[in-house]
């Protein structure tokens, strides 16, 4: 039996159930917006924690509460809304950035920017290190999927319609974005690859996933989640490339400047997605109406 294409397998619009879709169609535009949102999450998280010197502890609490608020809005929505969905993705990326930093870093001068001697109030990191932090987060992600499996609910994105399914989906998103931050920081700071090298490595891994789409024995849902995790370190390395000093291989645009540019790009993409969604809805409504007229005529 011929294996279905990835975009078809994950196309939330194609479900035959009589429910309103809550998730976007997984297209090239989806992945572009995912990288833009996760890159903004990296720069915005660093903006609050480091540039504004709120510290990892206070910033993590604040951004996690923002994530909860945006998630509630998304869960209460009866249909897919690009602004609601991508705001949750952004909030998981921002919270994931500081959660990862809090786990992996400490209060030493190595992790302080701009000659700062301290950051905010409270503990400024557990100092676990990137490999240990990533291992813990991988365990968390496996645990989420294990619970998901035990519930008997589908992993197929287009069929996630129940409340519990949405909760599990967004739990996996939060953990995967936090894990992606740890992976991105490790590639940029500790691996010796630098920002460009880390981005090239992740891009190469994503290219391998693209090739695996044609391999019948590899489930498309598995490829989707691997790609979802890997686009986060791509965003992390891209964010570091934009914000870090030229001497360290970055563009030195700063966290504020980079965040402003990325926010404008993401808002523009969300507006475009909203317009496309409305056009699709109008087209489907017109098609349905025409079919009804034809059937009555027959």
mmCIF file of C-alpha atoms in Angstrom:
data_model
loop_
_atom_site.group_PDB
_atom_site.id
_atom_site.type_symbol
_atom_site.label_atom_id
_atom_site.label_comp_id
_atom_site.label_asym_id
_atom_site.label_seq_id
_atom_site.Cartn_x
_atom_site.Cartn_y
_atom_site.Cartn_z
ATOM 1 C CA UNK A 1 0.000 0.000 0.000
ATOM 2 C CA UNK A 2 1.350 3.371 -0.977
ATOM 3 C CA UNK A 3 2.253 5.596 1.972
ATOM 4 C CA UNK A 4 0.319 8.889 2.156
ATOM 5 C CA UNK A 5 2.208 12.145 1.860
ATOM 6 C CA UNK A 6 3.137 13.940 5.086
ATOM 7 C CA UNK A 7 1.025 17.004 4.414
ATOM 8 C CA UNK A 8 -1.992 14.854 3.609
ATOM 9 C CA UNK A 9 -1.514 12.673 6.661
ATOM 10 C CA UNK A 10 -1.331 15.667 8.955
ATOM 11 C CA UNK A 11 -3.870 17.885 7.204
ATOM 12 C CA UNK A 12 -6.302 18.859 9.939
ATOM 13 C CA UNK A 13 -8.746 20.212 7.408
ATOM 14 C CA UNK A 14 -9.393 16.808 5.892
ATOM 15 C CA UNK A 15 -10.965 15.135 8.930
ATOM 16 C CA UNK A 16 -14.299 13.505 8.217
ATOM 17 C CA UNK A 17 -15.638 14.097 11.700
ATOM 18 C CA UNK A 18 -18.315 16.737 12.189
ATOM 19 C CA UNK A 19 -16.104 18.993 14.360
ATOM 20 C CA UNK A 20 -14.528 22.380 13.887
ATOM 21 C CA UNK A 21 -10.796 22.080 13.401
ATOM 22 C CA UNK A 22 -8.640 23.588 16.138
ATOM 23 C CA UNK A 23 -5.187 23.151 14.563
ATOM 24 C CA UNK A 24 -3.680 24.588 11.379
ATOM 25 C CA UNK A 25 -2.894 22.785 8.169
ATOM 26 C CA UNK A 26 0.700 21.531 8.189
ATOM 27 C CA UNK A 27 2.165 23.181 5.096
ATOM 28 C CA UNK A 28 5.387 24.968 4.225
ATOM 29 C CA UNK A 29 3.871 28.173 5.645
ATOM 30 C CA UNK A 30 3.274 26.310 8.918
ATOM 31 C CA UNK A 31 6.974 25.480 9.282
ATOM 32 C CA UNK A 32 8.058 29.021 8.353
ATOM 33 C CA UNK A 33 5.780 30.418 11.061
ATOM 34 C CA UNK A 34 7.041 27.795 13.523
ATOM 35 C CA UNK A 35 10.673 28.859 13.013
ATOM 36 C CA UNK A 36 9.702 32.566 13.219
ATOM 37 C CA UNK A 37 7.737 31.994 16.444
ATOM 38 C CA UNK A 38 10.474 29.937 18.110
ATOM 39 C CA UNK A 39 13.181 32.418 17.092
ATOM 40 C CA UNK A 40 11.094 35.235 18.580
ATOM 41 C CA UNK A 41 10.583 33.097 21.680
ATOM 42 C CA UNK A 42 14.369 32.865 22.055
ATOM 43 C CA UNK A 43 15.033 36.599 21.652
ATOM 44 C CA UNK A 44 12.009 37.686 23.732
ATOM 45 C CA UNK A 45 12.879 35.306 26.562
ATOM 46 C CA UNK A 46 16.436 36.675 26.646
ATOM 47 C CA UNK A 47 15.053 40.225 26.455
ATOM 48 C CA UNK A 48 13.081 39.831 29.678
ATOM 49 C CA UNK A 49 15.536 37.642 31.569
ATOM 50 C CA UNK A 50 18.852 39.217 30.583
ATOM 51 C CA UNK A 51 18.450 42.603 28.898
ATOM 52 C CA UNK A 52 15.778 43.824 31.337
ATOM 53 C CA UNK A 53 17.566 41.901 34.113
ATOM 54 C CA UNK A 54 14.439 40.255 35.520
ATOM 55 C CA UNK A 55 16.350 37.018 35.821
ATOM 56 C CA UNK A 56 15.461 33.470 34.864
ATOM 57 C CA UNK A 57 13.354 32.757 37.959
ATOM 58 C CA UNK A 58 10.909 35.673 37.754
ATOM 59 C CA UNK A 59 10.790 35.564 33.960
ATOM 60 C CA UNK A 60 10.030 31.843 33.927
ATOM 61 C CA UNK A 61 7.121 32.284 36.358
ATOM 62 C CA UNK A 62 5.746 35.259 34.406
ATOM 63 C CA UNK A 63 6.051 33.643 30.986
ATOM 64 C CA UNK A 64 4.573 30.369 32.209
ATOM 65 C CA UNK A 65 1.521 32.252 33.493
ATOM 66 C CA UNK A 66 1.252 33.956 30.087
ATOM 67 C CA UNK A 67 1.381 30.515 28.488
ATOM 68 C CA UNK A 68 -1.494 29.334 30.707
ATOM 69 C CA UNK A 69 -3.608 32.368 29.742
ATOM 70 C CA UNK A 70 -2.979 31.925 26.016
ATOM 71 C CA UNK A 71 -3.670 28.194 26.299
ATOM 72 C CA UNK A 72 -7.027 28.818 27.981
ATOM 73 C CA UNK A 73 -7.992 31.161 25.143
ATOM 74 C CA UNK A 74 -6.998 28.520 22.581
ATOM 75 C CA UNK A 75 -8.852 25.735 24.388
ATOM 76 C CA UNK A 76 -12.029 27.800 24.698
ATOM 77 C CA UNK A 77 -12.014 28.645 21.010
ATOM 78 C CA UNK A 78 -14.464 26.543 19.006
ATOM 79 C CA UNK A 79 -12.467 26.671 15.786
ATOM 80 C CA UNK A 80 -8.973 27.272 14.490
ATOM 81 C CA UNK A 81 -7.854 30.876 14.877
ATOM 82 C CA UNK A 82 -4.288 31.624 13.648
ATOM 83 C CA UNK A 83 -3.781 34.398 16.214
ATOM 84 C CA UNK A 84 -4.816 32.161 19.118
ATOM 85 C CA UNK A 85 -2.823 29.128 17.953
ATOM 86 C CA UNK A 86 0.423 30.940 17.138
ATOM 87 C CA UNK A 87 0.240 33.024 20.311
ATOM 88 C CA UNK A 88 0.326 29.769 22.281
ATOM 89 C CA UNK A 89 3.260 28.533 20.199
ATOM 90 C CA UNK A 90 5.043 31.828 20.906
ATOM 91 C CA UNK A 91 4.291 31.682 24.629
ATOM 92 C CA UNK A 92 5.595 28.087 24.858
ATOM 93 C CA UNK A 93 8.756 29.210 23.058
ATOM 94 C CA UNK A 94 9.317 32.158 25.421
ATOM 95 C CA UNK A 95 8.575 30.120 28.546
ATOM 96 C CA UNK A 96 10.632 27.225 27.191
ATOM 97 C CA UNK A 97 13.614 29.544 26.654
ATOM 98 C CA UNK A 98 13.791 30.708 30.271
ATOM 99 C CA UNK A 99 12.793 27.312 31.704
ATOM 100 C CA UNK A 100 15.701 25.763 29.813
ATOM 101 C CA UNK A 101 18.076 28.535 30.879
ATOM 102 C CA UNK A 102 16.994 28.181 34.514
ATOM 103 C CA UNK A 103 17.648 24.440 34.404
ATOM 104 C CA UNK A 104 20.970 24.563 32.593
ATOM 105 C CA UNK A 105 22.666 27.762 33.720
ATOM 106 C CA UNK A 106 23.757 29.344 36.995
ATOM 107 C CA UNK A 107 24.540 32.822 38.340
ATOM 108 C CA UNK A 108 28.160 32.852 37.175
ATOM 109 C CA UNK A 109 29.484 35.701 35.033
ATOM 110 C CA UNK A 110 29.605 33.335 32.048
ATOM 111 C CA UNK A 111 25.846 33.640 31.613
ATOM 112 C CA UNK A 112 25.435 37.343 32.455
ATOM 113 C CA UNK A 113 25.232 39.896 29.659
ATOM 114 C CA UNK A 114 26.381 43.480 29.388
ATOM 115 C CA UNK A 115 28.686 43.405 32.411
ATOM 116 C CA UNK A 116 25.797 42.662 34.781
ATOM 117 C CA UNK A 117 26.711 41.239 38.169
ATOM 118 C CA UNK A 118 23.307 39.760 38.996
ATOM 119 C CA UNK A 119 19.904 39.075 37.504
ATOM 120 C CA UNK A 120 16.579 39.768 39.169
ATOM 121 C CA UNK A 121 15.313 38.150 42.331
ATOM 122 C CA UNK A 122 15.490 34.559 43.456
ATOM 123 C CA UNK A 123 17.697 31.679 42.329
ATOM 124 C CA UNK A 124 19.166 32.239 38.887
ATOM 125 C CA UNK A 125 19.685 28.710 37.743
ATOM 126 C CA UNK A 126 20.213 25.113 38.749
ATOM 127 C CA UNK A 127 23.438 24.816 36.767
ATOM 128 C CA UNK A 128 22.666 21.340 35.459
ATOM 129 C CA UNK A 129 24.381 21.965 32.128
ATOM 130 C CA UNK A 130 22.998 21.500 28.632
ATOM 131 C CA UNK A 131 23.500 17.708 28.257
ATOM 132 C CA UNK A 132 21.897 16.920 31.623
ATOM 133 C CA UNK A 133 19.078 19.399 31.046
ATOM 134 C CA UNK A 134 18.387 17.931 27.606
ATOM 135 C CA UNK A 135 18.373 14.381 29.021
ATOM 136 C CA UNK A 136 15.825 15.363 31.669
ATOM 137 C CA UNK A 137 13.611 17.082 29.119
ATOM 138 C CA UNK A 138 13.794 14.097 26.756
ATOM 139 C CA UNK A 139 12.592 11.962 29.674
ATOM 140 C CA UNK A 140 9.711 14.388 30.272
ATOM 141 C CA UNK A 141 8.750 14.307 26.597
ATOM 142 C CA UNK A 142 8.819 10.494 26.537
ATOM 143 C CA UNK A 143 6.635 10.506 29.665
ATOM 144 C CA UNK A 144 4.086 12.800 27.985
ATOM 145 C CA UNK A 145 3.897 10.511 24.962
ATOM 146 C CA UNK A 146 3.679 7.433 27.222
ATOM 147 C CA UNK A 147 0.691 8.926 29.061
ATOM 148 C CA UNK A 148 -0.765 9.926 25.699
ATOM 149 C CA UNK A 149 -0.382 6.331 24.483
ATOM 150 C CA UNK A 150 -2.003 4.911 27.637
ATOM 151 C CA UNK A 151 -5.075 7.091 27.143
ATOM 152 C CA UNK A 152 -5.646 5.388 23.806
ATOM 153 C CA UNK A 153 -6.058 8.748 22.098
ATOM 154 C CA UNK A 154 -4.700 9.303 18.614
ATOM 155 C CA UNK A 155 -1.342 10.896 17.835
ATOM 156 C CA UNK A 156 -2.610 11.927 14.401
ATOM 157 C CA UNK A 157 -2.850 15.712 14.500
ATOM 158 C CA UNK A 158 -5.899 15.968 12.266
ATOM 159 C CA UNK A 159 -7.905 13.742 14.643
ATOM 160 C CA UNK A 160 -7.181 15.590 17.901
ATOM 161 C CA UNK A 161 -10.662 16.812 18.830
ATOM 162 C CA UNK A 162 -11.102 15.937 22.522
ATOM 163 C CA UNK A 163 -10.115 18.233 25.399
ATOM 164 C CA UNK A 164 -7.710 15.661 26.856
ATOM 165 C CA UNK A 165 -6.097 15.268 23.472
ATOM 166 C CA UNK A 166 -5.529 19.003 23.217
ATOM 167 C CA UNK A 167 -4.018 19.118 26.726
ATOM 168 C CA UNK A 168 -1.600 16.307 25.848
ATOM 169 C CA UNK A 169 -0.756 17.993 22.537
ATOM 170 C CA UNK A 170 0.093 21.315 24.189
ATOM 171 C CA UNK A 171 2.030 19.587 26.985
ATOM 172 C CA UNK A 172 4.178 17.938 24.330
ATOM 173 C CA UNK A 173 4.595 21.303 22.595
ATOM 174 C CA UNK A 174 5.780 23.031 25.791
ATOM 175 C CA UNK A 175 8.283 20.297 26.652
ATOM 176 C CA UNK A 176 9.533 19.995 23.065
ATOM 177 C CA UNK A 177 10.134 23.744 22.800
ATOM 178 C CA UNK A 178 12.012 23.713 26.122
ATOM 179 C CA UNK A 179 14.061 20.727 24.941
ATOM 180 C CA UNK A 180 14.769 22.485 21.655
ATOM 181 C CA UNK A 181 16.181 25.472 23.536
ATOM 182 C CA UNK A 182 18.600 23.244 25.434
ATOM 183 C CA UNK A 183 19.681 21.565 22.203
ATOM 184 C CA UNK A 184 20.117 24.892 20.421
ATOM 185 C CA UNK A 185 22.150 26.422 23.245
ATOM 186 C CA UNK A 186 24.339 23.326 23.404
ATOM 187 C CA UNK A 187 25.016 23.465 19.659
ATOM 188 C CA UNK A 188 25.735 27.211 19.729
ATOM 189 C CA UNK A 189 27.701 27.508 22.964
ATOM 190 C CA UNK A 190 29.220 24.157 23.905
ATOM 191 C CA UNK A 191 29.629 22.051 20.783
ATOM 192 C CA UNK A 192 32.130 24.312 19.049
ATOM 193 C CA UNK A 193 29.932 24.568 15.947
ATOM 194 C CA UNK A 194 28.910 28.155 16.590
ATOM 195 C CA UNK A 195 25.602 29.704 15.524
ATOM 196 C CA UNK A 196 25.996 29.108 11.802
ATOM 197 C CA UNK A 197 27.354 25.582 12.273
ATOM 198 C CA UNK A 198 24.554 24.665 14.661
ATOM 199 C CA UNK A 199 21.934 25.993 12.270
ATOM 200 C CA UNK A 200 23.480 24.051 9.371
ATOM 201 C CA UNK A 201 23.527 20.823 11.403
ATOM 202 C CA UNK A 202 19.866 21.152 12.382
ATOM 203 C CA UNK A 203 18.941 22.054 8.801
ATOM 204 C CA UNK A 204 20.725 18.919 7.621
ATOM 205 C CA UNK A 205 18.787 16.790 10.116
ATOM 206 C CA UNK A 206 15.520 18.332 8.903
ATOM 207 C CA UNK A 207 16.547 17.482 5.337
ATOM 208 C CA UNK A 208 17.010 13.853 6.412
ATOM 209 C CA UNK A 209 13.468 13.867 7.832
ATOM 210 C CA UNK A 210 12.248 15.179 4.502
ATOM 211 C CA UNK A 211 13.877 12.230 2.740
ATOM 212 C CA UNK A 212 12.376 9.804 5.278
ATOM 213 C CA UNK A 213 8.914 10.961 4.219
ATOM 214 C CA UNK A 214 9.358 8.619 1.245
ATOM 215 C CA UNK A 215 10.269 5.617 3.417
ATOM 216 C CA UNK A 216 7.093 3.544 3.953
ATOM 217 C CA UNK A 217 8.127 2.017 7.296
ATOM 218 C CA UNK A 218 8.619 5.393 9.030
ATOM 219 C CA UNK A 219 5.357 6.810 10.459
ATOM 220 C CA UNK A 220 4.576 10.345 9.332
ATOM 221 C CA UNK A 221 3.381 11.336 12.790
ATOM 222 C CA UNK A 222 6.806 10.396 14.204
ATOM 223 C CA UNK A 223 8.493 12.529 11.536
ATOM 224 C CA UNK A 224 6.217 15.444 12.432
ATOM 225 C CA UNK A 225 7.231 15.396 16.107
ATOM 226 C CA UNK A 226 10.941 15.032 15.308
ATOM 227 C CA UNK A 227 10.639 18.020 12.955
ATOM 228 C CA UNK A 228 8.706 19.979 15.568
ATOM 229 C CA UNK A 229 11.464 19.442 18.141
ATOM 230 C CA UNK A 230 14.286 20.200 15.695
ATOM 231 C CA UNK A 231 12.812 23.485 14.462
ATOM 232 C CA UNK A 232 13.157 24.805 18.022
ATOM 233 C CA UNK A 233 16.980 24.559 18.164
ATOM 234 C CA UNK A 234 16.991 26.040 14.664
ATOM 235 C CA UNK A 235 15.081 29.001 16.078
ATOM 236 C CA UNK A 236 17.375 29.134 19.118
ATOM 237 C CA UNK A 237 20.545 29.268 17.017
ATOM 238 C CA UNK A 238 18.946 31.809 14.669
ATOM 239 C CA UNK A 239 17.959 33.947 17.665
ATOM 240 C CA UNK A 240 21.480 33.810 19.087
ATOM 241 C CA UNK A 241 22.885 34.695 15.661
ATOM 242 C CA UNK A 242 20.700 37.815 15.553
ATOM 243 C CA UNK A 243 21.375 39.000 19.110
ATOM 244 C CA UNK A 244 24.933 38.042 20.034
ATOM 245 C CA UNK A 245 27.940 40.359 19.470
ATOM 246 C CA UNK A 246 29.830 40.286 16.188
ATOM 247 C CA UNK A 247 32.916 39.085 18.082
ATOM 248 C CA UNK A 248 30.984 35.939 18.996
ATOM 249 C CA UNK A 249 29.726 35.370 15.470
ATOM 250 C CA UNK A 250 26.390 37.179 15.782
ATOM 251 C CA UNK A 251 24.834 40.228 14.101
ATOM 252 C CA UNK A 252 24.573 42.217 17.360
ATOM 253 C CA UNK A 253 21.009 43.404 16.688
ATOM 254 C CA UNK A 254 20.213 43.058 20.371
ATOM 255 C CA UNK A 255 17.305 41.268 21.981
ATOM 256 C CA UNK A 256 14.964 44.262 21.681
ATOM 257 C CA UNK A 257 15.717 45.005 18.022
ATOM 258 C CA UNK A 258 15.618 41.347 16.994
ATOM 259 C CA UNK A 259 12.370 40.744 18.887
ATOM 260 C CA UNK A 260 10.711 43.761 17.237
ATOM 261 C CA UNK A 261 11.680 42.573 13.746
ATOM 262 C CA UNK A 262 10.598 38.991 14.406
ATOM 263 C CA UNK A 263 7.303 40.112 15.986
ATOM 264 C CA UNK A 264 6.477 42.166 12.901
ATOM 265 C CA UNK A 265 7.251 39.164 10.675
ATOM 266 C CA UNK A 266 5.166 36.788 12.797
ATOM 267 C CA UNK A 267 2.175 39.147 13.029
ATOM 268 C CA UNK A 268 2.317 39.596 9.256
ATOM 269 C CA UNK A 269 2.359 35.820 8.757
ATOM 270 C CA UNK A 270 -0.546 35.363 11.184
ATOM 271 C CA UNK A 271 -2.561 37.999 9.341
ATOM 272 C CA UNK A 272 -1.832 36.244 6.057
ATOM 273 C CA UNK A 273 -2.872 32.897 7.563
ATOM 274 C CA UNK A 274 -6.081 34.485 8.868
ATOM 275 C CA UNK A 275 -6.950 35.835 5.409
ATOM 276 C CA UNK A 276 -6.215 32.451 3.817
ATOM 277 C CA UNK A 277 -8.369 30.715 6.415
ATOM 278 C CA UNK A 278 -11.308 33.015 5.690
ATOM 279 C CA UNK A 279 -10.931 32.477 1.944
ATOM 280 C CA UNK A 280 -10.884 28.715 2.433
ATOM 281 C CA UNK A 281 -13.996 28.860 4.625
ATOM 282 C CA UNK A 282 -15.857 30.993 2.074
ATOM 283 C CA UNK A 283 -14.798 28.680 -0.761
ATOM 284 C CA UNK A 284 -15.940 25.580 1.139
ATOM 285 C CA UNK A 285 -19.251 27.213 2.040
ATOM 286 C CA UNK A 286 -19.853 28.139 -1.604
ATOM 287 C CA UNK A 287 -18.940 24.622 -2.737
ATOM 288 C CA UNK A 288 -21.262 23.066 -0.162
ATOM 289 C CA UNK A 289 -24.092 25.361 -1.195
ATOM 290 C CA UNK A 290 -23.588 24.494 -4.862
ATOM 291 C CA UNK A 291 -23.632 20.761 -4.066
ATOM 292 C CA UNK A 292 -26.884 21.189 -2.116
ATOM 293 C CA UNK A 293 -28.510 23.033 -5.033
ATOM 294 C CA UNK A 294 -27.369 20.316 -7.452
ATOM 295 C CA UNK A 295 -28.760 17.552 -5.252
ATOM 296 C CA UNK A 296 -32.132 19.272 -4.931
ATOM 297 C CA UNK A 297 -32.235 19.733 -8.710
ATOM 298 C CA UNK A 298 -31.590 16.044 -9.211
#
